[in-house]
Short mmCIF file of C-alpha atoms in Angstrom, two decimals:
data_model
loop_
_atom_site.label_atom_id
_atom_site.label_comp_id
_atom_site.label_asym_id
_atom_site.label_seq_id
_atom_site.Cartn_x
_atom_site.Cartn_y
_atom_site.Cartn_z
CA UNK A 280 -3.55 53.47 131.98
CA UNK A 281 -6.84 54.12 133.59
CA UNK A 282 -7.93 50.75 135.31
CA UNK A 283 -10.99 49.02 133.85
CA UNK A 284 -10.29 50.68 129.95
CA UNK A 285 -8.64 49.63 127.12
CA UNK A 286 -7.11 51.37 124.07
CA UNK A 287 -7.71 50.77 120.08
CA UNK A 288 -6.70 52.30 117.21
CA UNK A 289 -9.79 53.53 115.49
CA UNK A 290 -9.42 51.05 112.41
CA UNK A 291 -12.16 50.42 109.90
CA UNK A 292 -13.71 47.33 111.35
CA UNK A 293 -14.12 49.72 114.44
CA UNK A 294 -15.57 52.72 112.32
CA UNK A 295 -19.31 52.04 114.16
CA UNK A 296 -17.55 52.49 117.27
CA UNK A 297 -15.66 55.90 115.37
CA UNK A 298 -19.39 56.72 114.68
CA UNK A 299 -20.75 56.15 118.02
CA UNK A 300 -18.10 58.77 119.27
CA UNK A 301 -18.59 61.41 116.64
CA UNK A 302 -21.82 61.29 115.04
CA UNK A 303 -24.49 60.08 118.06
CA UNK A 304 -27.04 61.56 117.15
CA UNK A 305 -26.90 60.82 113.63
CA UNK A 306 -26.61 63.81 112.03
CA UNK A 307 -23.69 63.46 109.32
CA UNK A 308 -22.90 67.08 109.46
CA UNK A 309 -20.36 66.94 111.68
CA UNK A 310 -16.73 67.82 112.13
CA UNK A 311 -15.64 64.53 111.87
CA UNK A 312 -12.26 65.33 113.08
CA UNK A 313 -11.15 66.70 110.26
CA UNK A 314 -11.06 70.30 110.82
CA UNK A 315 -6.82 69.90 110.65
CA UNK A 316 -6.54 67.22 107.76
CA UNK A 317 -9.96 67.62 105.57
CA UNK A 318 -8.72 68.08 101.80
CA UNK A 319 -9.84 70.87 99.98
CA UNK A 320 -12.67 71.16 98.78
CA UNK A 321 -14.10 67.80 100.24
CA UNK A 322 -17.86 68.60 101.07
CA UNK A 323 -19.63 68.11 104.12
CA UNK A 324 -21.69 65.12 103.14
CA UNK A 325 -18.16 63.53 102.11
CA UNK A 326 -16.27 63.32 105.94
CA UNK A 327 -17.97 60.58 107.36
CA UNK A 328 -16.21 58.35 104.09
CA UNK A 329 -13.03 60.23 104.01
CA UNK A 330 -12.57 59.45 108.07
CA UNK A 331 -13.76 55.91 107.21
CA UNK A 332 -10.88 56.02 104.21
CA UNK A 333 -8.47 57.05 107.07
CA UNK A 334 -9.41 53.96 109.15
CA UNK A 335 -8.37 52.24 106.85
CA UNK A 336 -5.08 53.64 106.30
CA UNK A 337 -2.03 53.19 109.08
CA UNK A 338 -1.62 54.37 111.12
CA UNK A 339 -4.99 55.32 112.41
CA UNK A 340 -6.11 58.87 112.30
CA UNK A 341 -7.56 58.39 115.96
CA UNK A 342 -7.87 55.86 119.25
CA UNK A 343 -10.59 54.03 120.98
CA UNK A 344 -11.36 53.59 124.46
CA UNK A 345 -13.44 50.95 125.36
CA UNK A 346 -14.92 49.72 128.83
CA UNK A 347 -12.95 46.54 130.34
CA UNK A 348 -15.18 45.52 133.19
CA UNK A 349 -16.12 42.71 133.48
CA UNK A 350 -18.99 41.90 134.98
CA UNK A 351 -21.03 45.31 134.22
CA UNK A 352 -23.28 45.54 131.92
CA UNK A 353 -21.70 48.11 129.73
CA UNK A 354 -18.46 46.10 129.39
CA UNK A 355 -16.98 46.69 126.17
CA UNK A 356 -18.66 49.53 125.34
CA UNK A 357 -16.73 52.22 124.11
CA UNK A 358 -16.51 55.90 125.91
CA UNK A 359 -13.64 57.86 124.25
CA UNK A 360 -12.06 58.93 121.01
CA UNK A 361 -9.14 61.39 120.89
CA UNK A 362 -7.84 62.53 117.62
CA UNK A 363 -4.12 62.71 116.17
CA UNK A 364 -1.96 62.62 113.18
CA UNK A 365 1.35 64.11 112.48
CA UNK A 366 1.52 67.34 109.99
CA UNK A 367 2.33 65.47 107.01
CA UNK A 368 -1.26 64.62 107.16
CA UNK A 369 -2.77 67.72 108.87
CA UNK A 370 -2.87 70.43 105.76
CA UNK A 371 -4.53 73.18 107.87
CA UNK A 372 -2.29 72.95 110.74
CA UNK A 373 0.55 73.56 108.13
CA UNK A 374 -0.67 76.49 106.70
CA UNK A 375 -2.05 78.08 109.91
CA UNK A 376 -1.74 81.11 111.26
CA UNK A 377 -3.01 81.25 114.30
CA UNK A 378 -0.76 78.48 116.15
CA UNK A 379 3.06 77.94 115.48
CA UNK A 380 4.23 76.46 112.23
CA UNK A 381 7.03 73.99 112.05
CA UNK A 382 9.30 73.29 108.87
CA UNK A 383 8.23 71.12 106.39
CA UNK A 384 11.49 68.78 107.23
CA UNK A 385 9.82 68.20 110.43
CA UNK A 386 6.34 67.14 109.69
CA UNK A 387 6.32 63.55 109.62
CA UNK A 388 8.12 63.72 112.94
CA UNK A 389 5.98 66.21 114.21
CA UNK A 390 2.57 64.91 115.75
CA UNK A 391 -0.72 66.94 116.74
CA UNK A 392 -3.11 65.80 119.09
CA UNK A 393 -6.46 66.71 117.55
CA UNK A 394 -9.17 66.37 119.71
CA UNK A 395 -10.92 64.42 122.49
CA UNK A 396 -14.77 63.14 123.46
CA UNK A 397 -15.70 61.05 126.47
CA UNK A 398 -19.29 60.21 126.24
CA UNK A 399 -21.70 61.36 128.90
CA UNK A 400 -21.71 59.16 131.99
CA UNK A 401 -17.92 58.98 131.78
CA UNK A 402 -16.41 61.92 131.63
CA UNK A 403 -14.32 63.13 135.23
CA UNK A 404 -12.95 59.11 135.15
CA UNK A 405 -8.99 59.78 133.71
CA UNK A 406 -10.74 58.15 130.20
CA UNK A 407 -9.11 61.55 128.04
CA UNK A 408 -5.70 61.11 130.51
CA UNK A 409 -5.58 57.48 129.39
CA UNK A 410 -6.15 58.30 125.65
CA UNK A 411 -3.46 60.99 125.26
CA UNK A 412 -1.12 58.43 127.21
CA UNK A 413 -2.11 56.05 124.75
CA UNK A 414 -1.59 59.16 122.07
CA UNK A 415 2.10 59.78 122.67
CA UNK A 416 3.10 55.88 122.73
CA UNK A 417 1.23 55.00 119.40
CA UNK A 418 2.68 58.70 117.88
CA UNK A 419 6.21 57.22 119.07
CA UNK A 420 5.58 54.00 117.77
CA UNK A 421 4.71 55.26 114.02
CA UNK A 422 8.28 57.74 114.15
CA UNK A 423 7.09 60.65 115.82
CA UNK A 424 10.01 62.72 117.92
CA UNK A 425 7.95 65.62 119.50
CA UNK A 426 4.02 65.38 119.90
CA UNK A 427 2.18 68.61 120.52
CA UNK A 428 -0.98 69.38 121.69
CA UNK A 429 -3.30 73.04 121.82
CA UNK A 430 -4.97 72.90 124.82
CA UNK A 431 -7.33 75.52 127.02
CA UNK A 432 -6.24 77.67 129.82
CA UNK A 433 -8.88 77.23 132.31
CA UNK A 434 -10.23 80.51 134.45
CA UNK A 435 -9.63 79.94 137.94
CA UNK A 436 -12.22 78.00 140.20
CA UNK A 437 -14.23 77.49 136.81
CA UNK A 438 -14.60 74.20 135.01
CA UNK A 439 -14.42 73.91 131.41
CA UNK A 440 -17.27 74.59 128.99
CA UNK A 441 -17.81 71.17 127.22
CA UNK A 442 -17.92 73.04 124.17
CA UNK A 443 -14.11 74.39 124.09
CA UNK A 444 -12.87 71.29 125.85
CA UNK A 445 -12.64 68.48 122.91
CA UNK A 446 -9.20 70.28 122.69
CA UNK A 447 -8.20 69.24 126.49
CA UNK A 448 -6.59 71.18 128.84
CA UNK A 449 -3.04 72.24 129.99
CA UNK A 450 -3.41 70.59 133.38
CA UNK A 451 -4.34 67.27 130.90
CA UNK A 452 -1.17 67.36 128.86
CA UNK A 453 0.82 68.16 131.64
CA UNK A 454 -0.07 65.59 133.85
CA UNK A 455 0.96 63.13 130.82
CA UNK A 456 4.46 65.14 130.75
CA UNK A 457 4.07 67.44 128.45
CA UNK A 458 5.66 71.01 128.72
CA UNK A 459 3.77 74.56 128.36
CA UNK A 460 5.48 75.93 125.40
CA UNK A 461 3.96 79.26 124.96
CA UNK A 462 0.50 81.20 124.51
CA UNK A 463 -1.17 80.80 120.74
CA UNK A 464 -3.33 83.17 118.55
CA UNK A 465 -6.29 80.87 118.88
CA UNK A 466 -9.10 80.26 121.11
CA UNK A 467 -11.34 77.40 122.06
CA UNK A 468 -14.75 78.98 124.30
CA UNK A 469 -12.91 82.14 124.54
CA UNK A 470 -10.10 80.49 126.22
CA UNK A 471 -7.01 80.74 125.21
CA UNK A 472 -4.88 78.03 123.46
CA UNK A 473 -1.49 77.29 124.85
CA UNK A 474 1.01 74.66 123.06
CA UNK A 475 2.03 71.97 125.29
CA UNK A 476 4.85 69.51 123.72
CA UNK A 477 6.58 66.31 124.65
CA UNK A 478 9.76 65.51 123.46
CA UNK A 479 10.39 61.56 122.46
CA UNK A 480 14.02 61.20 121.86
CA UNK A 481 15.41 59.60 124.96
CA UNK A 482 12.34 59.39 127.03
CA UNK A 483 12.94 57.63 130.16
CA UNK A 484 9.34 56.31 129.91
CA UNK A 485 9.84 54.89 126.27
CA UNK A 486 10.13 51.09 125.83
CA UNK A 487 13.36 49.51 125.66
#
């Protein structure tokens, strides 16, 4: 892990922090990180309490980094959300046809890495590297076998538009060890969407 952060699941006595992260500015009509695992028909004004219902639930629908330093000012604030869940609890993803479907046998086992944000000020600092560490081991620790991920293809020399990067990059997943599957239908920016797995079975990183 990144020095200086530490992880959390996002549970409901940390649903300010949840808020912080995905609603700053207030505005309640936001994604809420639900665009895989919103129920039909839920309305807009309804995500902020369905996520908050999730919170509640385990395991989390999401992690929390927060600031371990000592000494500064900021300590303790938090910086970073990424989103997850395995397909049991990700409708859309199921019925999608724009990335590859797995069998219904396989969904509980089968976990998606959602999303990221790193608040400004902290972004370029290993705080989404850390997260998606933090990703696989509490995916493993909840039964997951294989967690997946839908990342962007940067262009060469170019940086990522913050806009298409909530869904990280290849270079991201694969510095975590994950493996470039193969080229999706979708796109994030314009860029293209690649899936990137890791495979838990008899990981010679996994606790034992």
């Amino acid at each position: 892990m990144t020095s200086g952060l530490r992880i959390e699941p996002a549970t409901d006595d940390r649903f300010d922090d949840v808020t912080t992260m995905l609603d700053p500015r207030g505005r309640g009509q936001v994604c809420w990180c639900l665009h895989w695992r919103q129920p039909p028909g839920l309305p807009v004004d309804g995500r902020r309490d369905h996520l908050r219902d999730l919170c509640g639930r385990d395991p989390a629908p999401g992690l929390l980094a927060y600031l371990d330093e000592p000494g500064r000012p900021d300590d303790g604030a938090v910086v970073g959300w990424v989103g997850l869940a395995p397909r049991s609890a990700a409708s859309s993803l199921q019925r999608t046809r724009v990335l590859p479907r797995v069998e219904p046998a396989a969904w509980p086992t089968t976990w998606a890495v959602m999303c990221f944000v790193v608040r400004p000020g902290h972004r370029r600092r290993g705080i989404a590297r850390a997260l998606l560490a933090a990703a696989v081991d509490h995916a493993r620790d909840h039964g997951a076998r294989v967690v997946e991920g839908f990342p962007v293809e940067p262009e060469p020399g170019r940086r990522v538009p913050v806009s298409a990067a909530f869904v990280g990059t290849v270079g991201l997943f694969e510095s975590v060890g994950f493996d470039r599957v193969g080229e999706t239908a979708a796109t994030s920016g314009r860029l293209p969407r690649w899936v990137l797995r890791r495979e838990l079975p008899g990981d010679p990183t996994a606790a034992g």
